PDB file of C-alpha atoms in Angstrom:
ATOM      1  CA  MET A   1      73.186  88.000 -95.360  1.00  0.00           C
ATOM      2  CA  VAL A   2      75.175  85.112 -96.513  1.00  0.00           C
ATOM      3  CA  VAL A   3      75.206  81.927 -94.244  1.00  0.00           C
ATOM      4  CA  LEU A   4      77.768  79.250 -95.195  1.00  0.00           C
ATOM      5  CA  VAL A   5      76.980  75.826 -93.483  1.00  0.00           C
ATOM      6  CA  SER A   6      79.437  73.126 -93.148  1.00  0.00           C
ATOM      7  CA  GLY A   7      78.552  69.543 -92.833  1.00  0.00           C
ATOM      8  CA  ALA A   8      75.377  70.015 -94.790  1.00  0.00           C
ATOM      9  CA  ASN A   9      74.563  66.079 -95.052  1.00  0.00           C
ATOM     10  CA  GLY A  10      74.716  65.604 -91.150  1.00  0.00           C
ATOM     11  CA  GLN A  11      71.835  65.664 -88.942  1.00  0.00           C
ATOM     12  CA  LEU A  12      72.043  69.392 -88.201  1.00  0.00           C
ATOM     13  CA  GLY A  13      72.790  70.363 -91.591  1.00  0.00           C
ATOM     14  CA  GLN A  14      70.017  68.610 -93.001  1.00  0.00           C
ATOM     15  CA  SER A  15      67.834  70.295 -90.161  1.00  0.00           C
ATOM     16  CA  LEU A  16      69.079  73.990 -91.211  1.00  0.00           C
ATOM     17  CA  GLN A  17      68.276  72.992 -94.749  1.00  0.00           C
ATOM     18  CA  PHE A  18      64.766  71.959 -93.796  1.00  0.00           C
ATOM     19  CA  ILE A  19      64.200  75.509 -92.168  1.00  0.00           C
ATOM     20  CA  ALA A  20      66.021  77.528 -94.674  1.00  0.00           C
ATOM     21  CA  PRO A  21      62.730  78.311 -96.692  1.00  0.00           C
ATOM     22  CA  ASN A  22      61.380  80.140 -93.579  1.00  0.00           C
ATOM     23  CA  TYR A  23      64.357  82.785 -93.879  1.00  0.00           C
ATOM     24  CA  PRO A  24      63.955  84.262 -97.597  1.00  0.00           C
ATOM     25  CA  ASP A  25      66.357  87.202 -96.423  1.00  0.00           C
ATOM     26  CA  ILE A  26      69.110  84.809 -95.819  1.00  0.00           C
ATOM     27  CA  HIS A  27      71.208  83.334 -98.726  1.00  0.00           C
ATOM     28  CA  PHE A  28      72.103  79.834 -97.204  1.00  0.00           C
ATOM     29  CA  ILE A  29      75.162  78.088 -98.891  1.00  0.00           C
ATOM     30  CA  PHE A  30      75.278  74.378 -97.955  1.00  0.00           C
ATOM     31  CA  CYS A  31      78.544  72.643 -98.106  1.00  0.00           C
ATOM     32  CA  SER A  32      78.863  68.780 -97.822  1.00  0.00           C
ATOM     33  CA  SER A  33      82.347  67.415 -96.766  1.00  0.00           C
ATOM     34  CA  ALA A  34      82.942  67.044-100.328  1.00  0.00           C
ATOM     35  CA  ASP A  35      82.308  70.679-101.118  1.00  0.00           C
ATOM     36  CA  LEU A  36      84.107  71.821 -97.980  1.00  0.00           C
ATOM     37  CA  ASP A  37      86.668  69.587 -96.332  1.00  0.00           C
ATOM     38  CA  ILE A  38      87.169  71.630 -92.787  1.00  0.00           C
ATOM     39  CA  SER A  39      90.288  69.530 -92.090  1.00  0.00           C
ATOM     40  CA  ASN A  40      92.025  71.109 -95.199  1.00  0.00           C
ATOM     41  CA  LEU A  41      92.990  74.742 -94.507  1.00  0.00           C
ATOM     42  CA  GLU A  42      93.641  75.372 -98.263  1.00  0.00           C
ATOM     43  CA  ASN A  43      90.214  74.060 -99.315  1.00  0.00           C
ATOM     44  CA  CYS A  44      88.667  76.284 -96.549  1.00  0.00           C
ATOM     45  CA  GLN A  45      90.590  79.149 -97.907  1.00  0.00           C
ATOM     46  CA  THR A  46      89.288  78.449-101.456  1.00  0.00           C
ATOM     47  CA  VAL A  47      85.925  78.021-100.593  1.00  0.00           C
ATOM     48  CA  PHE A  48      85.665  81.187 -98.346  1.00  0.00           C
ATOM     49  CA  SER A  49      87.235  83.423-101.013  1.00  0.00           C
ATOM     50  CA  LYS A  50      84.570  82.561-103.460  1.00  0.00           C
ATOM     51  CA  ILE A  51      81.665  82.769-101.001  1.00  0.00           C
ATOM     52  CA  LYS A  52      82.965  85.550 -98.634  1.00  0.00           C
ATOM     53  CA  PRO A  53      80.126  84.608 -96.149  1.00  0.00           C
ATOM     54  CA  ASN A  54      78.895  86.820 -93.302  1.00  0.00           C
ATOM     55  CA  TYR A  55      78.431  83.946 -91.053  1.00  0.00           C
ATOM     56  CA  CYS A  56      79.691  80.384 -90.894  1.00  0.00           C
ATOM     57  CA  ILE A  57      77.527  77.777 -88.958  1.00  0.00           C
ATOM     58  CA  ASN A  58      79.937  74.895 -88.394  1.00  0.00           C
ATOM     59  CA  ALA A  59      77.685  71.827 -88.626  1.00  0.00           C
ATOM     60  CA  ALA A  60      80.597  69.514 -89.216  1.00  0.00           C
ATOM     61  CA  ALA A  61      81.744  67.380 -86.661  1.00  0.00           C
ATOM     62  CA  TYR A  62      83.197  63.782 -85.628  1.00  0.00           C
ATOM     63  CA  THR A  63      80.171  62.553 -83.355  1.00  0.00           C
ATOM     64  CA  ALA A  64      80.800  58.849 -83.065  1.00  0.00           C
ATOM     65  CA  VAL A  65      81.610  58.834 -79.446  1.00  0.00           C
ATOM     66  CA  ASP A  66      82.387  55.215 -78.941  1.00  0.00           C
ATOM     67  CA  LYS A  67      84.329  54.866 -82.409  1.00  0.00           C
ATOM     68  CA  ALA A  68      86.482  58.117 -81.286  1.00  0.00           C
ATOM     69  CA  GLU A  69      88.116  55.970 -78.554  1.00  0.00           C
ATOM     70  CA  SER A  70      89.797  53.674 -81.372  1.00  0.00           C
ATOM     71  CA  GLU A  71      90.097  56.626 -83.857  1.00  0.00           C
ATOM     72  CA  PRO A  72      91.434  59.434 -81.845  1.00  0.00           C
ATOM     73  CA  GLU A  73      93.346  60.929 -84.832  1.00  0.00           C
ATOM     74  CA  LYS A  74      90.193  61.071 -87.061  1.00  0.00           C
ATOM     75  CA  ALA A  75      88.396  62.704 -84.382  1.00  0.00           C
ATOM     76  CA  TYR A  76      91.031  65.194 -83.643  1.00  0.00           C
ATOM     77  CA  LEU A  77      91.365  66.233 -87.450  1.00  0.00           C
ATOM     78  CA  ILE A  78      87.763  67.273 -87.922  1.00  0.00           C
ATOM     79  CA  ASN A  79      86.767  68.458 -84.082  1.00  0.00           C
ATOM     80  CA  VAL A  80      90.151  70.295 -83.465  1.00  0.00           C
ATOM     81  CA  ILE A  81      92.029  70.989 -86.852  1.00  0.00           C
ATOM     82  CA  GLY A  82      88.824  71.700 -88.577  1.00  0.00           C
ATOM     83  CA  ALA A  83      87.484  73.874 -85.821  1.00  0.00           C
ATOM     84  CA  GLN A  84      90.768  75.959 -86.144  1.00  0.00           C
ATOM     85  CA  ASN A  85      90.809  76.068 -89.895  1.00  0.00           C
ATOM     86  CA  LEU A  86      87.519  77.706 -89.926  1.00  0.00           C
ATOM     87  CA  ALA A  87      88.358  80.090 -87.133  1.00  0.00           C
ATOM     88  CA  ALA A  88      91.502  80.974 -89.286  1.00  0.00           C
ATOM     89  CA  VAL A  89      89.494  81.533 -92.416  1.00  0.00           C
ATOM     90  CA  CYS A  90      86.473  83.382 -90.716  1.00  0.00           C
ATOM     91  CA  LYS A  91      89.155  85.778 -89.257  1.00  0.00           C
ATOM     92  CA  GLN A  92      90.638  86.283 -92.585  1.00  0.00           C
ATOM     93  CA  TYR A  93      87.334  87.264 -94.228  1.00  0.00           C
ATOM     94  CA  ALA A  94      85.635  88.889 -91.166  1.00  0.00           C
ATOM     95  CA  THR A  95      83.082  86.194 -90.838  1.00  0.00           C
ATOM     96  CA  VAL A  96      81.097  85.315 -87.686  1.00  0.00           C
ATOM     97  CA  LEU A  97      81.483  81.761 -86.760  1.00  0.00           C
ATOM     98  CA  LEU A  98      78.763  79.842 -85.042  1.00  0.00           C
ATOM     99  CA  HIS A  99      80.328  76.433 -83.784  1.00  0.00           C
ATOM    100  CA  VAL A 100      78.377  73.617 -82.257  1.00  0.00           C
ATOM    101  CA  SER A 101      79.726  71.801 -79.255  1.00  0.00           C
ATOM    102  CA  THR A 102      78.649  69.402 -76.584  1.00  0.00           C
ATOM    103  CA  ASP A 103      77.628  68.370 -73.087  1.00  0.00           C
ATOM    104  CA  PHE A 104      80.644  65.921 -73.425  1.00  0.00           C
ATOM    105  CA  VAL A 105      82.936  68.584 -72.518  1.00  0.00           C
ATOM    106  CA  PHE A 106      81.669  67.921 -68.970  1.00  0.00           C
ATOM    107  CA  ASP A 107      82.268  64.846 -66.529  1.00  0.00           C
ATOM    108  CA  GLY A 108      78.847  64.534 -65.567  1.00  0.00           C
ATOM    109  CA  ASN A 109      79.410  64.624 -61.838  1.00  0.00           C
ATOM    110  CA  ALA A 110      77.362  67.727 -61.169  1.00  0.00           C
ATOM    111  CA  SER A 111      73.943  67.851 -59.471  1.00  0.00           C
ATOM    112  CA  LYS A 112      72.470  70.859 -61.037  1.00  0.00           C
ATOM    113  CA  PRO A 113      72.359  72.104 -64.672  1.00  0.00           C
ATOM    114  CA  TYR A 114      75.698  73.142 -66.001  1.00  0.00           C
ATOM    115  CA  SER A 115      76.293  76.751 -66.755  1.00  0.00           C
ATOM    116  CA  GLU A 116      78.758  78.187 -69.500  1.00  0.00           C
ATOM    117  CA  ASP A 117      81.130  79.024 -66.602  1.00  0.00           C
ATOM    118  CA  ASP A 118      81.315  75.501 -65.324  1.00  0.00           C
ATOM    119  CA  ILE A 119      84.844  73.945 -65.541  1.00  0.00           C
ATOM    120  CA  PRO A 120      85.182  71.392 -68.236  1.00  0.00           C
ATOM    121  CA  ASN A 121      86.449  67.919 -67.670  1.00  0.00           C
ATOM    122  CA  PRO A 122      85.844  65.483 -70.456  1.00  0.00           C
ATOM    123  CA  THR A 123      86.145  61.963 -69.776  1.00  0.00           C
ATOM    124  CA  GLY A 124      86.706  60.453 -73.382  1.00  0.00           C
ATOM    125  CA  VAL A 125      88.246  61.391 -76.770  1.00  0.00           C
ATOM    126  CA  TYR A 126      85.098  62.813 -78.314  1.00  0.00           C
ATOM    127  CA  GLY A 127      84.651  65.331 -75.357  1.00  0.00           C
ATOM    128  CA  GLN A 128      88.154  66.103 -75.277  1.00  0.00           C
ATOM    129  CA  THR A 129      88.482  66.788 -79.029  1.00  0.00           C
ATOM    130  CA  LYS A 130      85.378  69.012 -78.814  1.00  0.00           C
ATOM    131  CA  LEU A 131      86.794  71.046 -75.930  1.00  0.00           C
ATOM    132  CA  ASP A 132      90.308  71.269 -77.606  1.00  0.00           C
ATOM    133  CA  GLY A 133      88.185  72.470 -80.665  1.00  0.00           C
ATOM    134  CA  GLU A 134      86.488  75.207 -78.697  1.00  0.00           C
ATOM    135  CA  LYS A 135      89.964  76.441 -77.399  1.00  0.00           C
ATOM    136  CA  GLY A 136      91.404  76.348 -80.986  1.00  0.00           C
ATOM    137  CA  ILE A 137      88.633  78.860 -81.990  1.00  0.00           C
ATOM    138  CA  GLN A 138      89.071  80.941 -78.780  1.00  0.00           C
ATOM    139  CA  ALA A 139      92.753  81.238 -79.494  1.00  0.00           C
ATOM    140  CA  THR A 140      92.325  82.461 -82.884  1.00  0.00           C
ATOM    141  CA  PHE A 141      89.729  85.259 -82.867  1.00  0.00           C
ATOM    142  CA  GLU A 142      86.881  86.604 -80.844  1.00  0.00           C
ATOM    143  CA  ASN A 143      84.102  86.764 -83.267  1.00  0.00           C
ATOM    144  CA  TYR A 144      82.667  83.351 -82.425  1.00  0.00           C
ATOM    145  CA  TYR A 145      79.405  81.770 -80.820  1.00  0.00           C
ATOM    146  CA  ILE A 146      80.037  78.317 -79.342  1.00  0.00           C
ATOM    147  CA  ILE A 147      76.962  76.549 -78.629  1.00  0.00           C
ATOM    148  CA  ARG A 148      77.027  73.359 -76.377  1.00  0.00           C
ATOM    149  CA  THR A 149      74.104  71.128 -76.950  1.00  0.00           C
ATOM    150  CA  SER A 150      73.010  67.582 -75.842  1.00  0.00           C
ATOM    151  CA  TRP A 151      71.421  64.308 -77.016  1.00  0.00           C
ATOM    152  CA  VAL A 152      70.681  65.617 -80.387  1.00  0.00           C
ATOM    153  CA  TYR A 153      67.965  63.945 -82.689  1.00  0.00           C
ATOM    154  CA  SER A 154      65.555  64.710 -85.403  1.00  0.00           C
ATOM    155  CA  GLN A 155      63.786  63.098 -88.472  1.00  0.00           C
ATOM    156  CA  PHE A 156      67.383  63.268 -90.445  1.00  0.00           C
ATOM    157  CA  ALA A 157      70.471  61.197 -90.266  1.00  0.00           C
ATOM    158  CA  ASN A 158      71.228  58.588 -87.587  1.00  0.00           C
ATOM    159  CA  ASN A 159      70.090  59.187 -84.060  1.00  0.00           C
ATOM    160  CA  PHE A 160      68.834  57.818 -80.787  1.00  0.00           C
ATOM    161  CA  MET A 161      64.988  58.323 -81.833  1.00  0.00           C
ATOM    162  CA  LYS A 162      65.517  56.586 -85.269  1.00  0.00           C
ATOM    163  CA  THR A 163      67.521  53.742 -83.703  1.00  0.00           C
ATOM    164  CA  MET A 164      64.666  53.131 -80.993  1.00  0.00           C
ATOM    165  CA  LEU A 165      61.936  52.992 -83.775  1.00  0.00           C
ATOM    166  CA  ARG A 166      64.075  50.677 -85.913  1.00  0.00           C
ATOM    167  CA  LEU A 167      64.669  48.415 -82.974  1.00  0.00           C
ATOM    168  CA  ALA A 168      60.866  48.515 -82.119  1.00  0.00           C
ATOM    169  CA  SER A 169      60.178  46.887 -85.499  1.00  0.00           C
ATOM    170  CA  GLU A 170      62.740  44.194 -85.243  1.00  0.00           C
ATOM    171  CA  ARG A 171      62.235  43.278 -81.644  1.00  0.00           C
ATOM    172  CA  ASP A 172      59.510  42.603 -78.909  1.00  0.00           C
ATOM    173  CA  SER A 173      61.764  43.860 -75.903  1.00  0.00           C
ATOM    174  CA  ILE A 174      64.297  46.662 -75.711  1.00  0.00           C
ATOM    175  CA  SER A 175      66.586  47.557 -72.516  1.00  0.00           C
ATOM    176  CA  VAL A 176      67.750  51.146 -72.246  1.00  0.00           C
ATOM    177  CA  VAL A 177      69.796  52.877 -69.668  1.00  0.00           C
ATOM    178  CA  ASN A 178      68.037  54.607 -66.754  1.00  0.00           C
ATOM    179  CA  ASP A 179      70.767  56.364 -64.781  1.00  0.00           C
ATOM    180  CA  GLN A 180      72.190  58.949 -67.160  1.00  0.00           C
ATOM    181  CA  ILE A 181      70.242  62.091 -67.051  1.00  0.00           C
ATOM    182  CA  GLY A 182      70.018  64.779 -69.724  1.00  0.00           C
ATOM    183  CA  THR A 183      67.958  66.493 -72.176  1.00  0.00           C
ATOM    184  CA  PRO A 184      66.944  65.653 -75.788  1.00  0.00           C
ATOM    185  CA  THR A 185      67.473  68.268 -78.168  1.00  0.00           C
ATOM    186  CA  ASN A 186      65.538  68.377 -81.459  1.00  0.00           C
ATOM    187  CA  ALA A 187      68.097  69.224 -84.238  1.00  0.00           C
ATOM    188  CA  VAL A 188      65.354  71.553 -86.002  1.00  0.00           C
ATOM    189  CA  ASP A 189      65.167  73.651 -82.647  1.00  0.00           C
ATOM    190  CA  LEU A 190      68.774  73.884 -82.629  1.00  0.00           C
ATOM    191  CA  ALA A 191      69.034  75.078 -86.111  1.00  0.00           C
ATOM    192  CA  ALA A 192      66.536  77.535 -85.412  1.00  0.00           C
ATOM    193  CA  ALA A 193      68.223  78.901 -82.472  1.00  0.00           C
ATOM    194  CA  LEU A 194      71.412  79.286 -84.485  1.00  0.00           C
ATOM    195  CA  VAL A 195      69.677  81.322 -87.208  1.00  0.00           C
ATOM    196  CA  GLN A 196      68.374  83.417 -84.451  1.00  0.00           C
ATOM    197  CA  ILE A 197      71.670  84.245 -82.996  1.00  0.00           C
ATOM    198  CA  ALA A 198      72.905  85.097 -86.694  1.00  0.00           C
ATOM    199  CA  LEU A 199      69.911  87.498 -86.867  1.00  0.00           C
ATOM    200  CA  THR A 200      70.494  89.088 -83.749  1.00  0.00           C
ATOM    201  CA  ASP A 201      74.256  89.452 -84.341  1.00  0.00           C
ATOM    202  CA  ASN A 202      73.367  91.221 -87.876  1.00  0.00           C
ATOM    203  CA  ARG A 203      70.902  93.471 -86.537  1.00  0.00           C
ATOM    204  CA  GLN A 204      72.990  94.417 -83.551  1.00  0.00           C
ATOM    205  CA  PRO A 205      76.869  94.009 -84.161  1.00  0.00           C
ATOM    206  CA  THR A 206      78.324  93.927 -80.985  1.00  0.00           C
ATOM    207  CA  THR A 207      81.412  92.193 -79.401  1.00  0.00           C
ATOM    208  CA  ASP A 208      79.341  91.948 -76.058  1.00  0.00           C
ATOM    209  CA  ASN A 209      77.523  88.889 -76.988  1.00  0.00           C
ATOM    210  CA  PHE A 210      80.355  86.608 -78.438  1.00  0.00           C
ATOM    211  CA  GLY A 211      81.150  83.728 -76.343  1.00  0.00           C
ATOM    212  CA  ILE A 212      79.790  80.420 -75.077  1.00  0.00           C
ATOM    213  CA  TYR A 213      76.297  79.413 -74.831  1.00  0.00           C
ATOM    214  CA  ASN A 214      74.177  76.334 -73.890  1.00  0.00           C
ATOM    215  CA  PHE A 215      71.239  75.310 -75.964  1.00  0.00           C
ATOM    216  CA  SER A 216      69.000  72.248 -75.596  1.00  0.00           C
ATOM    217  CA  ASN A 217      65.297  71.678 -75.233  1.00  0.00           C
ATOM    218  CA  GLU A 218      63.865  72.217 -71.807  1.00  0.00           C
ATOM    219  CA  GLY A 219      63.459  69.519 -68.884  1.00  0.00           C
ATOM    220  CA  GLN A 220      65.469  66.538 -68.156  1.00  0.00           C
ATOM    221  CA  CYS A 221      64.968  62.734 -68.424  1.00  0.00           C
ATOM    222  CA  SER A 222      67.089  59.571 -68.540  1.00  0.00           C
ATOM    223  CA  TRP A 223      67.677  57.523 -71.949  1.00  0.00           C
ATOM    224  CA  TYR A 224      64.852  55.278 -70.768  1.00  0.00           C
ATOM    225  CA  ASP A 225      62.298  58.095 -70.297  1.00  0.00           C
ATOM    226  CA  PHE A 226      63.172  59.322 -73.632  1.00  0.00           C
ATOM    227  CA  ALA A 227      62.656  55.926 -75.354  1.00  0.00           C
ATOM    228  CA  LYS A 228      59.226  55.594 -73.301  1.00  0.00           C
ATOM    229  CA  LYS A 229      58.162  58.601 -74.770  1.00  0.00           C
ATOM    230  CA  ILE A 230      59.193  58.148 -78.514  1.00  0.00           C
ATOM    231  CA  PHE A 231      57.373  54.747 -78.192  1.00  0.00           C
ATOM    232  CA  GLU A 232      54.115  56.423 -76.581  1.00  0.00           C
ATOM    233  CA  ILE A 233      54.181  59.214 -79.356  1.00  0.00           C
ATOM    234  CA  ASN A 234      54.567  56.652 -82.067  1.00  0.00           C
ATOM    235  CA  ASN A 235      52.068  54.370 -80.684  1.00  0.00           C
ATOM    236  CA  LYS A 236      54.579  51.411 -80.358  1.00  0.00           C
ATOM    237  CA  ASN A 237      53.730  48.583 -77.981  1.00  0.00           C
ATOM    238  CA  ILE A 238      56.973  47.232 -76.795  1.00  0.00           C
ATOM    239  CA  ASP A 239      58.551  45.580 -73.632  1.00  0.00           C
ATOM    240  CA  LEU A 240      60.708  48.460 -72.543  1.00  0.00           C
ATOM    241  CA  LYS A 241      63.163  47.438 -69.648  1.00  0.00           C
ATOM    242  CA  PRO A 242      65.189  50.060 -67.552  1.00  0.00           C
ATOM    243  CA  ILE A 243      69.024  48.912 -66.877  1.00  0.00           C
ATOM    244  CA  PRO A 244      71.760  50.631 -65.250  1.00  0.00           C
ATOM    245  CA  THR A 245      74.731  51.945 -67.134  1.00  0.00           C
ATOM    246  CA  SER A 246      76.941  49.021 -65.515  1.00  0.00           C
ATOM    247  CA  SER A 247      74.720  46.529 -67.553  1.00  0.00           C
ATOM    248  CA  PHE A 248      75.505  48.288 -71.057  1.00  0.00           C
ATOM    249  CA  PRO A 249      79.291  48.854 -70.803  1.00  0.00           C
ATOM    250  CA  THR A 250      80.479  51.179 -73.787  1.00  0.00           C
ATOM    251  CA  PRO A 251      84.009  52.039 -75.086  1.00  0.00           C
ATOM    252  CA  ALA A 252      83.569  55.818 -73.940  1.00  0.00           C
ATOM    253  CA  LYS A 253      82.129  56.833 -70.504  1.00  0.00           C
ATOM    254  CA  ARG A 254      78.954  58.608 -70.648  1.00  0.00           C
ATOM    255  CA  PRO A 255      78.227  61.767 -68.322  1.00  0.00           C
ATOM    256  CA  LYS A 256      75.822  60.590 -65.598  1.00  0.00           C
ATOM    257  CA  PHE A 257      74.216  64.089 -65.488  1.00  0.00           C
ATOM    258  CA  SER A 258      74.627  66.444 -68.460  1.00  0.00           C
ATOM    259  CA  VAL A 259      71.676  68.833 -68.091  1.00  0.00           C
ATOM    260  CA  LEU A 260      72.513  72.378 -69.423  1.00  0.00           C
ATOM    261  CA  ASP A 261      71.412  75.638 -68.032  1.00  0.00           C
ATOM    262  CA  LYS A 262      69.761  77.955 -70.887  1.00  0.00           C
ATOM    263  CA  THR A 263      69.490  81.051 -69.020  1.00  0.00           C
ATOM    264  CA  LYS A 264      72.363  83.149 -70.803  1.00  0.00           C
ATOM    265  CA  ILE A 265      70.943  81.971 -74.204  1.00  0.00           C
ATOM    266  CA  LYS A 266      67.301  82.819 -73.464  1.00  0.00           C
ATOM    267  CA  ASN A 267      68.365  86.168 -71.932  1.00  0.00           C
ATOM    268  CA  THR A 268      70.691  87.322 -74.698  1.00  0.00           C
ATOM    269  CA  PHE A 269      68.852  86.366 -77.758  1.00  0.00           C
ATOM    270  CA  GLY A 270      64.999  86.160 -76.616  1.00  0.00           C
ATOM    271  CA  LEU A 271      64.764  82.569 -77.241  1.00  0.00           C
ATOM    272  CA  GLU A 272      61.540  80.653 -76.184  1.00  0.00           C
ATOM    273  CA  ILE A 273      62.587  76.944 -75.794  1.00  0.00           C
ATOM    274  CA  LYS A 274      60.301  74.214 -76.027  1.00  0.00           C
ATOM    275  CA  SER A 275      60.200  71.350 -73.588  1.00  0.00           C
ATOM    276  CA  TRP A 276      61.767  68.252 -74.968  1.00  0.00           C
ATOM    277  CA  GLU A 277      58.556  66.263 -74.783  1.00  0.00           C
ATOM    278  CA  ASP A 278      56.512  68.906 -76.728  1.00  0.00           C
ATOM    279  CA  SER A 279      59.212  69.222 -79.364  1.00  0.00           C
ATOM    280  CA  LEU A 280      59.490  65.453 -79.835  1.00  0.00           C
ATOM    281  CA  LYS A 281      55.602  65.509 -80.698  1.00  0.00           C
ATOM    282  CA  THR A 282      56.492  67.723 -83.659  1.00  0.00           C
ATOM    283  CA  ILE A 283      58.484  64.984 -85.565  1.00  0.00           C
TER     284      ILE A 283
END
């Protein structure tokens, strides 16, 4: 079973490399953007013609939410054109595509966790390009799993947890938004879920399971709650202040509520998902 992973140097790509030794029966091939430029169809075709993977996990994405507002073309190239290119070559080589999307496809105005059937309504460039990428895949072929996730962090690359720990070493006081609610997701847990989907699909090839799924850790919190738990677990003594979103304006609007309902992915693939607090303790 050959699994090609794009975006190998990113947070999710590194998390997949971290867990790969746990799956000796899978031959993982990790491609950085230098090895596989998903925005270049010809390059995608060249790579796929050599590897002929059974599965492709697309961990490549433009994820700079605020920067996307001033770099829409760059975000579109990676998140839309890139997704369409991978879908096209996956179709050509009978490869199943596992594509990672985001809670930012929603506007955050819900009062209960979002299900896969809720209507997307992105409020910024990043969310719109991720949604357009989903649509591009769906318009190309049927053999895909689109996994929407949220608030991803890990011991790898840049993320909220690492930023908080860095700031704690530089400052005596930090202010963090307390009126945006979501669920932190450990990228290593997300990586394991993606591999589980591929393994299940490989054992039981059926078109019935293809489609969109939500994955995050269990539970919900604010960014302030998340920061507080990070400092607690890492024994950091710092003056942490809760502030409203209005006190921390950003170029891109954030969803006020983006908790995801995981019922479908748990039922379909038999996943047991850790709480965000328990998963945070594992790093």
